[in-house]
Structure formats: C-alpha cells, structure tokens
C-alpha cells in the first residue's frame, strides 16, 4: 500500500469520527490523485450524487482556478475538495452560495487558529494579512427541470504547505505559515463542512443576513478599484461601495457627470487591483 493511500485512509477515518453534519460530507469520494475535483464532482452529479456529496483529492494534477487560471497545491498538504449542491431555490440565488461559502471558510480558519482574522477579497478569495490562503470555483448546471440543476463548489484551502513557487511567494499563504503550527486536515474538513452546511441553510432561510455578514468581512469597501471585463476588453475604475443583495459588486464609477453606481457579477469581471 502506498504512503499516499495510507495517508488518505487515516484522514478519512479521523474525518468520519469528527463529522457532525446532516447531509454535507455524508457521501465522500476519497481520491489519492485526480485532475480536478470539480470535474470529478460534475461527473458524479450527472449520475446519482446526493446533495452534500463531496469529492476529496489528496493531489490535483490539473486543478482549475477562476478565469481559466490553474490552481497549484502540493500533494498531501492542503484541502482540495468539491461539494455538490442541489439547491431547491431559484438559480438567481446561486450567487449567494459564494457569499455563504466565504463566510464559512473565514469562520473555520478563525476557529482552527484563534489568532487569525481572515478577510474576503470579492468575490471569494480568502486572505490572511493580505495574502491568499483559499480560493473557490463555483460552477453551476441549470436544467429546465429544476431537480436536474446543481452547483459544484470547489474549494482550495492552503493548509500545511510552507513553500510556494517564486510567482506566488509574495501573494500566497497557508494556515501553517500564518499560524505557526500544522493543522489537522481531517478535523479542518469536518469543521468546514459543518459550517458550510449551517451557512447554506441560512441562504435558504434568511439570505439578507448573509449579505450583511459577508460585507462586514469584505476587504476594500470605500477604496478605489479597477475591474476588467475580459470579453469586452473594457476597464472600469471607481470606488468600491459594497455588494447588492445578489452578491454583485457595486462600483461608484469615475465620471465627470453625476455619480453612477454600477453592479458587476463575479463571472463577468476580474478584480485587477486595489488602486489604493
Ligand atoms: C481561484 O481562486 O481561482 C479558485 C481556485 C479553486 C480551486 C479549487 S481546488 C478544488 C476544486 N477543484 C478545482 O479544480 N478547482 C477547485
């Protein structure tokens, strides 16, 4: 039996002992290695995966990030997981899942290491002291028959990795780097799924509260932003005013005329930088 396989078996056992959810993580596909957990989750969702099913991989060989970027995570040290959701609410509300997931990850980080105060960079990067420790990739399939629709929430959380390639060294961090000690991935995943399940039920019952809580953890409100629309090639600058009820970013556009506040959805634009 390979060391990798032993590690996944041990992680699975500790995870199962710690899990206290109703649905999330009750069915898990445990993989030593896969190209992308999001792709695997999608295949499973197209067949019979139940709501709350999870794909875990100890190593991703083709991890995908937002806007066609790749997601790099060293094997055996991080969490690379995809959660399959079958929302009973309308697709217009799917964007709120991003907000709920960001809040759940922030809570989970603070609970695993009480000295840390994570924040959110719109739409769903989680930062610790300005460096990214977690990214999420939300992909949805909307069927004409509502029961056929699903959402894949892919989460890449840097846990015990302490070395990053040159290009990422200045911008990436992990829980171990920030907290100064290793974190048990099995317990972390069980706790994360519990928090995700609780937040997800808030999306179903009281979405207004989610928007408010998300905004209070959001970085950069009141600061200048620079957004780019890859499709049109257009760049927008202005002051970041927060988000609307669907999670869209509100930008007070630079203009010589009256102030114009415009909303931007996460799938349409890329946040280039904070102008300061
Ligand atoms: C981003 O910040 O650009 C999003 C990164 C999302 C990475 C996770 S890792 C698990 C899941 N599988 C993937 O291929 N991507 C997501």
Short mmCIF file of C-alpha atoms and ligand atoms in Angstrom, two decimals:
data_model
loop_
_atom_site.label_atom_id
_atom_site.label_comp_id
_atom_site.label_asym_id
_atom_site.label_seq_id
_atom_site.Cartn_x
_atom_site.Cartn_y
_atom_site.Cartn_z
CA UNK A 1 0.00 0.00 0.00
CA UNK A 2 1.47 3.41 -0.95
CA UNK A 3 2.20 6.06 1.67
CA UNK A 4 -0.26 8.30 -0.11
CA UNK A 5 -3.01 5.71 0.19
CA UNK A 6 -2.28 5.18 3.88
CA UNK A 7 -2.50 8.92 4.47
CA UNK A 8 -5.89 9.17 2.76
CA UNK A 9 -7.26 6.17 4.69
CA UNK A 10 -6.13 7.65 8.00
CA UNK A 11 -7.52 11.07 7.09
CA UNK A 12 -10.84 9.52 6.10
CA UNK A 13 -11.15 7.70 9.44
CA UNK A 14 -10.42 10.81 11.52
CA UNK A 15 -12.80 12.82 9.33
CA UNK A 16 -15.64 10.33 9.78
CA UNK A 17 -15.15 10.27 13.55
CA UNK A 18 -15.33 14.08 13.70
CA UNK A 19 -18.17 14.78 11.24
CA UNK A 20 -21.42 16.03 12.76
CA UNK A 21 -23.41 17.22 9.73
CA UNK A 22 -26.78 16.04 8.41
CA UNK A 23 -26.00 15.89 4.70
CA UNK A 24 -22.71 17.62 3.86
CA UNK A 25 -19.84 15.13 3.67
CA UNK A 26 -22.05 12.10 4.38
CA UNK A 27 -21.07 10.72 0.95
CA UNK A 28 -17.44 11.32 0.03
CA UNK A 29 -15.36 10.15 -2.89
CA UNK A 30 -11.81 9.86 -1.48
CA UNK A 31 -9.17 10.11 -4.19
CA UNK A 32 -5.39 9.99 -3.92
CA UNK A 33 -4.98 11.87 -7.17
CA UNK A 34 -7.24 13.34 -9.84
CA UNK A 35 -7.00 16.07 -12.46
CA UNK A 36 -9.68 18.31 -10.88
CA UNK A 37 -12.16 17.52 -8.10
CA UNK A 38 -14.64 19.90 -9.77
CA UNK A 39 -14.59 17.77 -12.94
CA UNK A 40 -14.99 14.57 -10.94
CA UNK A 41 -17.84 16.11 -8.91
CA UNK A 42 -19.59 17.12 -12.09
CA UNK A 43 -19.49 13.56 -13.44
CA UNK A 44 -20.88 12.28 -10.15
CA UNK A 45 -23.57 14.98 -10.04
CA UNK A 46 -24.64 13.98 -13.56
CA UNK A 47 -25.35 10.49 -12.24
CA UNK A 48 -26.59 9.99 -8.69
CA UNK A 49 -24.60 12.11 -6.25
CA UNK A 50 -26.78 13.27 -3.36
CA UNK A 51 -26.99 16.89 -2.17
CA UNK A 52 -23.96 17.50 0.08
CA UNK A 53 -21.72 14.87 -1.53
CA UNK A 54 -18.01 15.71 -1.56
CA UNK A 55 -15.06 14.84 -3.77
CA UNK A 56 -11.74 14.96 -1.92
CA UNK A 57 -8.35 14.63 -3.61
CA UNK A 58 -5.01 14.44 -1.84
CA UNK A 59 -3.43 15.65 -5.06
CA UNK A 60 -4.79 17.50 -8.10
CA UNK A 61 -2.80 17.29 -11.29
CA UNK A 62 -4.94 19.80 -13.20
CA UNK A 63 -6.58 21.95 -10.53
CA UNK A 64 -8.60 24.77 -12.05
CA UNK A 65 -8.99 28.33 -10.77
CA UNK A 66 -11.25 31.20 -11.80
CA UNK A 67 -10.90 32.90 -15.20
CA UNK A 68 -9.13 29.85 -16.71
CA UNK A 69 -6.19 30.00 -14.31
CA UNK A 70 -4.71 26.88 -12.75
CA UNK A 71 -4.73 26.04 -9.04
CA UNK A 72 -1.49 24.63 -7.70
CA UNK A 73 -1.36 22.78 -4.39
CA UNK A 74 1.36 20.38 -3.23
CA UNK A 75 0.14 16.80 -2.61
CA UNK A 76 -0.69 15.66 0.91
CA UNK A 77 -0.64 19.12 2.50
CA UNK A 78 -3.78 21.01 1.53
CA UNK A 79 -7.53 20.70 1.09
CA UNK A 80 -8.74 20.41 -2.49
CA UNK A 81 -12.41 19.45 -2.36
CA UNK A 82 -15.64 19.92 -4.30
CA UNK A 83 -19.08 19.97 -2.72
CA UNK A 84 -22.14 19.01 -4.77
CA UNK A 85 -25.24 21.08 -4.03
CA UNK A 86 -28.76 20.60 -5.35
CA UNK A 87 -30.45 23.89 -4.44
CA UNK A 88 -34.19 23.97 -4.01
CA UNK A 89 -34.21 27.74 -4.61
CA UNK A 90 -34.10 29.57 -7.95
CA UNK A 91 -30.81 29.89 -9.92
CA UNK A 92 -30.93 33.68 -9.32
CA UNK A 93 -29.92 32.88 -5.75
CA UNK A 94 -26.94 30.66 -6.63
CA UNK A 95 -24.56 33.64 -6.27
CA UNK A 96 -25.36 33.75 -2.56
CA UNK A 97 -23.70 30.35 -2.18
CA UNK A 98 -20.40 32.12 -2.87
CA UNK A 99 -21.04 34.54 -0.01
CA UNK A 100 -22.09 31.78 2.38
CA UNK A 101 -19.05 29.66 1.50
CA UNK A 102 -16.67 32.61 2.02
CA UNK A 103 -18.14 33.21 5.47
CA UNK A 104 -17.93 29.51 6.38
CA UNK A 105 -14.25 29.37 5.36
CA UNK A 106 -13.47 32.53 7.39
CA UNK A 107 -15.18 31.05 10.46
CA UNK A 108 -13.39 27.75 10.03
CA UNK A 109 -9.97 29.47 9.78
CA UNK A 110 -10.60 31.60 12.89
CA UNK A 111 -11.73 28.53 14.80
CA UNK A 112 -8.69 26.46 13.74
CA UNK A 113 -6.32 29.26 14.72
CA UNK A 114 -7.77 31.89 17.02
CA UNK A 115 -5.01 34.43 16.37
CA UNK A 116 -6.02 34.76 12.70
CA UNK A 117 -8.50 37.30 11.32
CA UNK A 118 -9.24 36.24 7.74
CA UNK A 119 -10.94 38.62 5.33
CA UNK A 120 -12.67 38.27 1.97
CA UNK A 121 -11.48 39.70 -1.31
CA UNK A 122 -14.51 39.89 -3.60
CA UNK A 123 -15.90 37.58 -4.71
CA UNK A 124 -14.42 34.66 -2.80
CA UNK A 125 -10.71 34.78 -2.17
CA UNK A 126 -9.90 34.39 1.50
CA UNK A 127 -6.95 36.42 2.71
CA UNK A 128 -4.85 36.32 5.85
CA UNK A 129 -2.83 39.50 6.37
CA UNK A 130 -3.37 40.38 2.73
CA UNK A 131 -2.17 37.04 1.32
CA UNK A 132 -4.46 34.46 -0.29
CA UNK A 133 -4.95 31.18 1.56
CA UNK A 134 -8.13 29.96 -0.12
CA UNK A 135 -9.86 30.21 -3.49
CA UNK A 136 -13.21 28.91 -4.65
CA UNK A 137 -14.58 27.90 -8.01
CA UNK A 138 -18.36 27.77 -8.24
CA UNK A 139 -19.78 26.07 -11.32
CA UNK A 140 -23.47 25.55 -11.92
CA UNK A 141 -25.55 23.49 -14.30
CA UNK A 142 -29.05 24.83 -14.77
CA UNK A 143 -31.55 22.32 -16.14
CA UNK A 144 -35.02 23.07 -17.47
CA UNK A 145 -36.30 20.61 -14.89
CA UNK A 146 -35.34 22.27 -11.59
CA UNK A 147 -34.49 18.96 -9.97
CA UNK A 148 -31.73 18.49 -12.53
CA UNK A 149 -29.89 21.72 -11.60
CA UNK A 150 -26.83 21.57 -9.40
CA UNK A 151 -23.89 23.62 -8.19
CA UNK A 152 -20.32 22.45 -7.71
CA UNK A 153 -18.47 24.43 -5.06
CA UNK A 154 -14.73 23.77 -5.43
CA UNK A 155 -12.57 24.88 -2.52
CA UNK A 156 -8.79 25.04 -2.47
CA UNK A 157 -7.54 25.80 1.05
CA UNK A 158 -3.81 26.05 1.71
CA UNK A 159 -3.25 24.19 4.95
CA UNK A 160 0.24 22.83 5.69
CA UNK A 161 2.15 23.92 2.59
CA UNK A 162 5.02 26.22 3.54
CA UNK A 163 6.81 26.65 0.22
CA UNK A 164 5.42 28.44 -2.80
CA UNK A 165 6.98 28.95 -6.22
CA UNK A 166 8.52 32.36 -6.87
CA UNK A 167 5.50 33.77 -8.66
CA UNK A 168 3.21 33.03 -5.68
CA UNK A 169 5.61 33.66 -2.81
CA UNK A 170 4.53 37.26 -2.26
CA UNK A 171 0.80 36.64 -2.59
CA UNK A 172 0.05 33.17 -1.14
CA UNK A 173 -0.03 31.86 2.40
CA UNK A 174 -1.26 28.82 4.30
CA UNK A 175 -2.74 28.19 7.73
CA UNK A 176 0.56 26.71 8.90
CA UNK A 177 2.56 29.70 7.70
CA UNK A 178 0.13 32.15 9.30
CA UNK A 179 -0.48 30.20 12.49
CA UNK A 180 2.99 28.75 13.08
CA UNK A 181 1.84 25.15 13.57
CA UNK A 182 0.45 22.32 11.42
CA UNK A 183 -3.32 21.95 11.18
CA UNK A 184 -5.09 18.54 11.04
CA UNK A 185 -6.70 18.41 7.59
CA UNK A 186 -9.28 15.78 8.62
CA UNK A 187 -10.63 17.84 11.51
CA UNK A 188 -10.46 21.00 9.45
CA UNK A 189 -12.54 19.45 6.65
CA UNK A 190 -15.15 18.11 9.10
CA UNK A 191 -15.43 21.54 10.72
CA UNK A 192 -15.57 23.30 7.35
CA UNK A 193 -18.43 21.10 6.14
CA UNK A 194 -20.36 21.72 9.35
CA UNK A 195 -20.01 25.48 8.90
CA UNK A 196 -20.86 25.25 5.20
CA UNK A 197 -24.00 23.29 5.99
CA UNK A 198 -25.11 25.87 8.56
CA UNK A 199 -24.39 28.82 6.24
CA UNK A 200 -26.14 27.09 3.35
CA UNK A 201 -29.28 26.71 5.42
CA UNK A 202 -29.12 30.48 6.08
CA UNK A 203 -29.09 31.04 2.28
CA UNK A 204 -32.30 29.04 2.12
CA UNK A 205 -33.98 30.77 5.07
CA UNK A 206 -32.50 34.27 5.70
CA UNK A 207 -30.32 35.44 2.79
CA UNK A 208 -30.32 39.14 3.89
CA UNK A 209 -28.23 38.27 6.95
CA UNK A 210 -25.65 36.51 4.78
CA UNK A 211 -25.16 39.64 2.65
CA UNK A 212 -24.66 41.80 5.74
CA UNK A 213 -22.18 39.41 7.38
CA UNK A 214 -20.27 38.98 4.13
CA UNK A 215 -19.91 42.75 3.74
CA UNK A 216 -18.55 43.11 7.22
CA UNK A 217 -15.74 40.67 6.36
CA UNK A 218 -15.09 42.18 2.93
CA UNK A 219 -11.80 43.93 2.15
CA UNK A 220 -11.56 47.27 0.43
CA UNK A 221 -15.01 48.92 0.80
CA UNK A 222 -14.59 52.66 0.22
CA UNK A 223 -11.34 52.13 -1.67
CA UNK A 224 -10.58 52.65 -5.36
CA UNK A 225 -10.89 49.58 -7.57
CA UNK A 226 -10.02 48.60 -11.07
CA UNK A 227 -12.16 45.94 -12.80
CA UNK A 228 -11.66 44.37 -16.18
CA UNK A 229 -14.22 42.79 -18.44
CA UNK A 230 -12.27 40.16 -20.37
CA UNK A 231 -14.98 39.76 -23.03
CA UNK A 232 -15.35 43.42 -24.00
CA UNK A 233 -11.79 44.34 -23.03
CA UNK A 234 -13.27 47.26 -21.10
CA UNK A 235 -11.77 48.51 -17.85
CA UNK A 236 -13.80 50.16 -15.10
CA UNK A 237 -12.44 52.31 -12.28
CA UNK A 238 -14.23 53.73 -9.31
CA UNK A 239 -14.91 53.48 -5.61
CA UNK A 240 -15.94 50.11 -4.19
CA UNK A 241 -19.29 50.64 -2.41
CA UNK A 242 -20.01 47.05 -1.30
CA UNK A 243 -22.33 44.43 -2.77
CA UNK A 244 -26.02 44.21 -3.65
CA UNK A 245 -28.49 41.57 -2.48
CA UNK A 246 -27.26 39.08 -5.08
CA UNK A 247 -23.57 39.48 -4.22
CA UNK A 248 -22.75 41.67 -7.24
CA UNK A 249 -20.02 44.28 -6.66
CA UNK A 250 -21.18 47.90 -6.57
CA UNK A 251 -18.77 50.34 -8.16
CA UNK A 252 -19.20 54.11 -7.99
CA UNK A 253 -17.77 54.79 -11.44
CA UNK A 254 -15.30 57.59 -12.06
CA UNK A 255 -17.18 60.12 -14.08
CA UNK A 256 -17.24 63.85 -14.69
CA UNK A 257 -21.01 63.65 -14.63
CA UNK A 258 -23.24 62.65 -11.73
CA UNK A 259 -22.20 59.64 -9.72
CA UNK A 260 -23.20 56.37 -11.38
CA UNK A 261 -23.21 53.18 -9.32
CA UNK A 262 -22.99 50.08 -11.42
CA UNK A 263 -23.19 46.42 -10.39
CA UNK A 264 -20.83 43.73 -11.66
CA UNK A 265 -21.26 39.97 -11.38
CA UNK A 266 -18.32 37.80 -10.43
CA UNK A 267 -18.48 35.72 -13.61
CA UNK A 268 -18.26 38.80 -15.84
CA UNK A 269 -15.36 40.80 -14.49
CA UNK A 270 -11.99 40.35 -12.87
CA UNK A 271 -10.84 42.49 -9.98
CA UNK A 272 -7.44 43.66 -11.17
CA UNK A 273 -6.15 45.59 -8.22
CA UNK A 274 -6.95 47.98 -5.45
CA UNK A 275 -5.75 51.36 -6.63
CA UNK A 276 -5.11 52.44 -3.05
C1 LIG B 1 -9.43 30.58 -7.63
O1 LIG B 1 -9.06 31.22 -6.65
O2 LIG B 1 -9.11 30.92 -8.78
C2 LIG B 1 -10.30 29.37 -7.44
C3 LIG B 1 -9.50 28.16 -7.03
C4 LIG B 1 -10.35 26.94 -6.81
C5 LIG B 1 -9.51 25.70 -6.57
C6 LIG B 1 -10.33 24.52 -6.17
S1 LIG B 1 -9.34 23.18 -5.60
C7 LIG B 1 -10.72 22.14 -5.60
C8 LIG B 1 -11.52 22.47 -6.83
N1 LIG B 1 -11.05 21.73 -7.98
C9 LIG B 1 -10.53 22.51 -8.91
O3 LIG B 1 -10.04 22.13 -9.99
N2 LIG B 1 -10.61 23.80 -8.52
C10 LIG B 1 -11.24 23.92 -7.22
#
